[in-house]
Coordinates of N, CA and C in Angstrom, one line a residue:
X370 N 232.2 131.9 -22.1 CA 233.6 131.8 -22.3 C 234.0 130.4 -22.6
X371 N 235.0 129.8 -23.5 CA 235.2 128.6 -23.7 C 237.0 128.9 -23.6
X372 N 237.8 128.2 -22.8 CA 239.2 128.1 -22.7 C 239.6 126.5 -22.7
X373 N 240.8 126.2 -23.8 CA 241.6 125.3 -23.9 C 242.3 124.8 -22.7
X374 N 243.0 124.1 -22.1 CA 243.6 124.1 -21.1 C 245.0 122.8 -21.0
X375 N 245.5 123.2 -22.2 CA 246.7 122.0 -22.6 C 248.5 122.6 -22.2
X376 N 249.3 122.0 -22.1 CA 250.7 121.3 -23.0 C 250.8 122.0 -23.5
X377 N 250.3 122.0 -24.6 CA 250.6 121.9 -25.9 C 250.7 123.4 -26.5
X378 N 249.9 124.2 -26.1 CA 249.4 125.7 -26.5 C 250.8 126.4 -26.5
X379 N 250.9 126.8 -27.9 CA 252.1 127.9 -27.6 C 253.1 126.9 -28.0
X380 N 253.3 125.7 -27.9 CA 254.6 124.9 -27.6 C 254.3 123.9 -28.3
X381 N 255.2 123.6 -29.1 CA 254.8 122.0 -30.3 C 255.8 121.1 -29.8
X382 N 254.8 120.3 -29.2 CA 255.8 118.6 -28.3 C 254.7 118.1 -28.9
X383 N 253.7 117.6 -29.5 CA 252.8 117.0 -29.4 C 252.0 116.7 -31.0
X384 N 250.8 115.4 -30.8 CA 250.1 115.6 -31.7 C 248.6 116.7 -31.5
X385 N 248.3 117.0 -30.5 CA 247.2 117.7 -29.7 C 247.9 119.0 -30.4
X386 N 248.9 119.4 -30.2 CA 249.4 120.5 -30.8 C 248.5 121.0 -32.4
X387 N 248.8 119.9 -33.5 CA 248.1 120.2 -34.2 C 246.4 120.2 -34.1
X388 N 245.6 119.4 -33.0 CA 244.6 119.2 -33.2 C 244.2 120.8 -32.4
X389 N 245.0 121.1 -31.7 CA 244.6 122.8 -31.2 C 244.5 123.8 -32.4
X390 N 246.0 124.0 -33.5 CA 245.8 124.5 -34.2 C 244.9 124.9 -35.6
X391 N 244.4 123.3 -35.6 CA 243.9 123.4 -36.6 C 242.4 123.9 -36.1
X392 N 242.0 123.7 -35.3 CA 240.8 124.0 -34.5 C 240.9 125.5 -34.3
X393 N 241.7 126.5 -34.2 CA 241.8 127.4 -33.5 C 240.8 128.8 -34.5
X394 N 241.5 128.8 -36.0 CA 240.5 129.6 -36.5 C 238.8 129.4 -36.4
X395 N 238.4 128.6 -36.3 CA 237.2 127.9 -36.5 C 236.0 128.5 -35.0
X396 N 237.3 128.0 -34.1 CA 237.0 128.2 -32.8 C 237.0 129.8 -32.3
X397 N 238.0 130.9 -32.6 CA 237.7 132.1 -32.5 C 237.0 132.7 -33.4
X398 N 236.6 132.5 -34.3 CA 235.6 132.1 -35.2 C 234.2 133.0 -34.4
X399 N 233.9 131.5 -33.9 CA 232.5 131.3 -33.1 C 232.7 132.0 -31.8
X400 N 234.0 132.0 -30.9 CA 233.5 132.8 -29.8 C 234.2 134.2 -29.5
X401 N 234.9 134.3 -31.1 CA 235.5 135.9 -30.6 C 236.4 136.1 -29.4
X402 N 236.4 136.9 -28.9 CA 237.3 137.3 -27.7 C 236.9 136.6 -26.6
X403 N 235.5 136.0 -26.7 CA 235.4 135.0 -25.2 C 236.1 133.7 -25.2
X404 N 236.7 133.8 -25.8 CA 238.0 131.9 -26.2 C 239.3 132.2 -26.1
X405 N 239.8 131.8 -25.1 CA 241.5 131.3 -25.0 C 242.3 130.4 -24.5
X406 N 243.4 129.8 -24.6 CA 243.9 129.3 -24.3 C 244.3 128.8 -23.5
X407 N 245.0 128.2 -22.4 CA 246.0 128.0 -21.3 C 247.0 127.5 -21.8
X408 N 248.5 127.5 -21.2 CA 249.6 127.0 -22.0 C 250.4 127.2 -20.7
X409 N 251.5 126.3 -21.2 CA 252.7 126.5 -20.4 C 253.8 127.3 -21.1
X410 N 254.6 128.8 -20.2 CA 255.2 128.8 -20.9 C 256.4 128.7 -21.1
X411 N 257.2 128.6 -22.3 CA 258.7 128.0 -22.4 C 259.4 129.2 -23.8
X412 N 260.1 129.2 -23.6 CA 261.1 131.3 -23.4 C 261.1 130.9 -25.3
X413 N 262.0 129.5 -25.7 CA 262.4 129.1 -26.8 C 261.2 129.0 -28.0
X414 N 259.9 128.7 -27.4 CA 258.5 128.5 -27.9 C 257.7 129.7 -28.3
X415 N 258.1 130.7 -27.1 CA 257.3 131.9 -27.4 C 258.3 132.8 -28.1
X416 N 259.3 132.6 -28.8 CA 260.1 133.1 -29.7 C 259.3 133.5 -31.0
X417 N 258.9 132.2 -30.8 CA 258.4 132.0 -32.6 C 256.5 131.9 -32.4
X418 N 256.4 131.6 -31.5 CA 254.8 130.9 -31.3 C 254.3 132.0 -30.4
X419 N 254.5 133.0 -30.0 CA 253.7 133.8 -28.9 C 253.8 135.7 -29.5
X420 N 253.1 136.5 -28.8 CA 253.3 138.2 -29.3 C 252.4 138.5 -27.6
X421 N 253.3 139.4 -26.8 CA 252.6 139.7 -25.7 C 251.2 140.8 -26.4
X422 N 250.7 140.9 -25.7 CA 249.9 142.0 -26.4 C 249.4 142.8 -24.7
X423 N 248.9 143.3 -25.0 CA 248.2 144.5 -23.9 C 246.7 143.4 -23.5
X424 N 246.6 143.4 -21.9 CA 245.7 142.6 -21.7 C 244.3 143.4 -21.9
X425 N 242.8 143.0 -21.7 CA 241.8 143.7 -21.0 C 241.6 143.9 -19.9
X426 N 240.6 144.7 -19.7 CA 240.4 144.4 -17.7 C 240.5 143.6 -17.0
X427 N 239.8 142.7 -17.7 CA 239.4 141.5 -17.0 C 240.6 141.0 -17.1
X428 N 241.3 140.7 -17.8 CA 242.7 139.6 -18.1 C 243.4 140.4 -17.1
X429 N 243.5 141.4 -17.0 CA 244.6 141.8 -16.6 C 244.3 141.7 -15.0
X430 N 243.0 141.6 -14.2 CA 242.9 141.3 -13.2 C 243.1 140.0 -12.7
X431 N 242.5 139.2 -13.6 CA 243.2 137.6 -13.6 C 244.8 137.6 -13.9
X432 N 245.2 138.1 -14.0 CA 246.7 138.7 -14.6 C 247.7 138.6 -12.8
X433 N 246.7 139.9 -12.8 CA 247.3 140.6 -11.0 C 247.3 139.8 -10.0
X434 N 246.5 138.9 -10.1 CA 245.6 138.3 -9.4 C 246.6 136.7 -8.6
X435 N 246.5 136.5 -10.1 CA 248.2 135.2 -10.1 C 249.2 135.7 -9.4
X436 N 249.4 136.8 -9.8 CA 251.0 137.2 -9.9 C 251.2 137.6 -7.8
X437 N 249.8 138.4 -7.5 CA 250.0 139.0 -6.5 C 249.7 137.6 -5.0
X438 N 248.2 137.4 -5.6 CA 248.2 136.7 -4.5 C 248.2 134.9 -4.7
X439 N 249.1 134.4 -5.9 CA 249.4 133.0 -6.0 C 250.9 132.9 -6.4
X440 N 251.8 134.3 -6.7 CA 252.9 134.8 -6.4 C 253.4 133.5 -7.8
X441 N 252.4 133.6 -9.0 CA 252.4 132.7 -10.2 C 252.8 133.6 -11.4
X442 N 253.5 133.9 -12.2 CA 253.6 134.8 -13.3 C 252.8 134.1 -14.2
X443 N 252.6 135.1 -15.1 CA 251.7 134.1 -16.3 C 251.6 135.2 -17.6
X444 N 251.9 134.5 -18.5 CA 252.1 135.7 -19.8 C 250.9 135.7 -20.9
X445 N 250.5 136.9 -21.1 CA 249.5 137.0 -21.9 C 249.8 137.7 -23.5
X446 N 248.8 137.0 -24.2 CA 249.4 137.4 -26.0 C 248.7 137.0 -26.4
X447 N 249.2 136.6 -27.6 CA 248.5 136.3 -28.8 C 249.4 134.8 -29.1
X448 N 248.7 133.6 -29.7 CA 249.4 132.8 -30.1 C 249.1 132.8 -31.7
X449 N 250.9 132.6 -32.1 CA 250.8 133.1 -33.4 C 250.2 131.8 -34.4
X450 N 249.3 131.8 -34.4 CA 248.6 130.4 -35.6 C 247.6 130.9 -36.0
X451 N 246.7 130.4 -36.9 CA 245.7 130.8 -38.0 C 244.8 131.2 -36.2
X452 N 244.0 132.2 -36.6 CA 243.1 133.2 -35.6 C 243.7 133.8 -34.6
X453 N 244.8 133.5 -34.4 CA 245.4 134.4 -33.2 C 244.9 134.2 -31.8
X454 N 244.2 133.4 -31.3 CA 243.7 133.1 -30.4 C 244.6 134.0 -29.4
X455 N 244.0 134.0 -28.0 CA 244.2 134.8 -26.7 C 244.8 133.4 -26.3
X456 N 245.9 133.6 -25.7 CA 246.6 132.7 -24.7 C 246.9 133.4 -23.3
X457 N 247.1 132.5 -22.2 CA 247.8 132.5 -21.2 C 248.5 131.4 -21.0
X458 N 249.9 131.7 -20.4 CA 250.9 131.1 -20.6 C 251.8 131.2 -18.8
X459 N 251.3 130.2 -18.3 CA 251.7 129.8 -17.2 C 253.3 129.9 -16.7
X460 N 254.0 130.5 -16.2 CA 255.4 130.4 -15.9 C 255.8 129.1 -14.9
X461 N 256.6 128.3 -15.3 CA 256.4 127.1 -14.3 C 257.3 127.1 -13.2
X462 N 258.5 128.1 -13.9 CA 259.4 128.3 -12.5 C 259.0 129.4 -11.6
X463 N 258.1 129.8 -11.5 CA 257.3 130.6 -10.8 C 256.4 129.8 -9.9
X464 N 255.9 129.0 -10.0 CA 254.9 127.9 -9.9 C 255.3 127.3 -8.8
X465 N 256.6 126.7 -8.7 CA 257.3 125.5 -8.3 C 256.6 125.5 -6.9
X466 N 256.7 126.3 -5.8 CA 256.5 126.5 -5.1 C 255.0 126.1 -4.8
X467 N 254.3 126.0 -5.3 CA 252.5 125.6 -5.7 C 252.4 124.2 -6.0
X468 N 253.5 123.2 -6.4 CA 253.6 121.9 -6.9 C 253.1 120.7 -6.0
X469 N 253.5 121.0 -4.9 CA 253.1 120.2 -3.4 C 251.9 120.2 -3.4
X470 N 251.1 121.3 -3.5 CA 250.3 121.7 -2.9 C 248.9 120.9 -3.9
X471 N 249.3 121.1 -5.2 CA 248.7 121.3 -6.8 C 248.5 119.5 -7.0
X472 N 249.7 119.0 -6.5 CA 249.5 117.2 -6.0 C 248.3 116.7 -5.4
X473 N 248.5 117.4 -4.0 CA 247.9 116.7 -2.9 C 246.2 117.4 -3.3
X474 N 245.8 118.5 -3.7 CA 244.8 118.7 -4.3 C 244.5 117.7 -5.5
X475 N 245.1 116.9 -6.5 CA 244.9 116.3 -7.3 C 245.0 114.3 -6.7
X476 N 245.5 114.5 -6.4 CA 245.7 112.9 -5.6 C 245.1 112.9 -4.3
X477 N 245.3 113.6 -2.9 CA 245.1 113.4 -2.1 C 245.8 112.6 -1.2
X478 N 245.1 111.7 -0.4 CA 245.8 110.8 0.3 C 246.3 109.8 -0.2
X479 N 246.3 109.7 -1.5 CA 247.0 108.6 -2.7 C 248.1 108.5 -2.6
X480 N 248.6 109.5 -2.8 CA 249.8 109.7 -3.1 C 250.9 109.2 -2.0
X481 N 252.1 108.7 -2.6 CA 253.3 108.0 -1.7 C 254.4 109.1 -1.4
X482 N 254.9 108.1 -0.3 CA 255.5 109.3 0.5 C 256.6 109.3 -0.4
X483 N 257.2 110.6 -0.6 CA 258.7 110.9 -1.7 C 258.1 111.6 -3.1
X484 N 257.2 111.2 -2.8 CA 256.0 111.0 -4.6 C 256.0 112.8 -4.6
X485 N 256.5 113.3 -4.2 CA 256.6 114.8 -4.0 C 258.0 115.5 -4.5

């Protein structure tokens, strides 16, 4: 399985944006259904840029999985660019709650006090 893990996915802020999309046919391409994305997601983006689709088993247990025991939503589709790649799409206000935590895993004892 090869997964993306950006920003950018689904959502155009960026120049990585294009270097995803232009990559994207090429890349499902070569790994078919074992290739997708990660993304954040944002309501105004997946207007135009996203299509829920019906997950597989597997997605959909990584699905339940978030939702039940990381109490994380996370939306699954299609992102609409050349190959259609598989995305998941992170809900951030769902998340919030995981931020502290998602820090001090990433920094550690670095981090300054307020820095939260």
């Amino acid at each position: 399985y090869q997964r993306r893990v950006r920003g950018e996915v689904a959502r155009k802020v960026g120049g990585i944006y294009t270097v995803l999309t232009s990559k994207a046919p090429t890349t499902v391409e070569e790994w078919g259904e074992r290739y997708a994305c990660v993304g954040v997601y944002d309501t105004i983006s997946a207007m135009q840029e996203f299509e829920p689709i019906k997950p597989s088993t597997l997605s959909e247990q990584i699905l339940n999985n978030m939702e039940t025991k990381h109490n994380i939503k996370v939306h699954f589709g299609r992102w609409l660019v050349k190959g259609y790649p598989r995305v998941f799409l992170l809900d951030l206000t769902s998340s919030k709650h995981k931020l502290a935590e998602w820090r001090y895993d990433l920094m550690g004892d670095s981090q300054r006090p307020g820095d939260i």
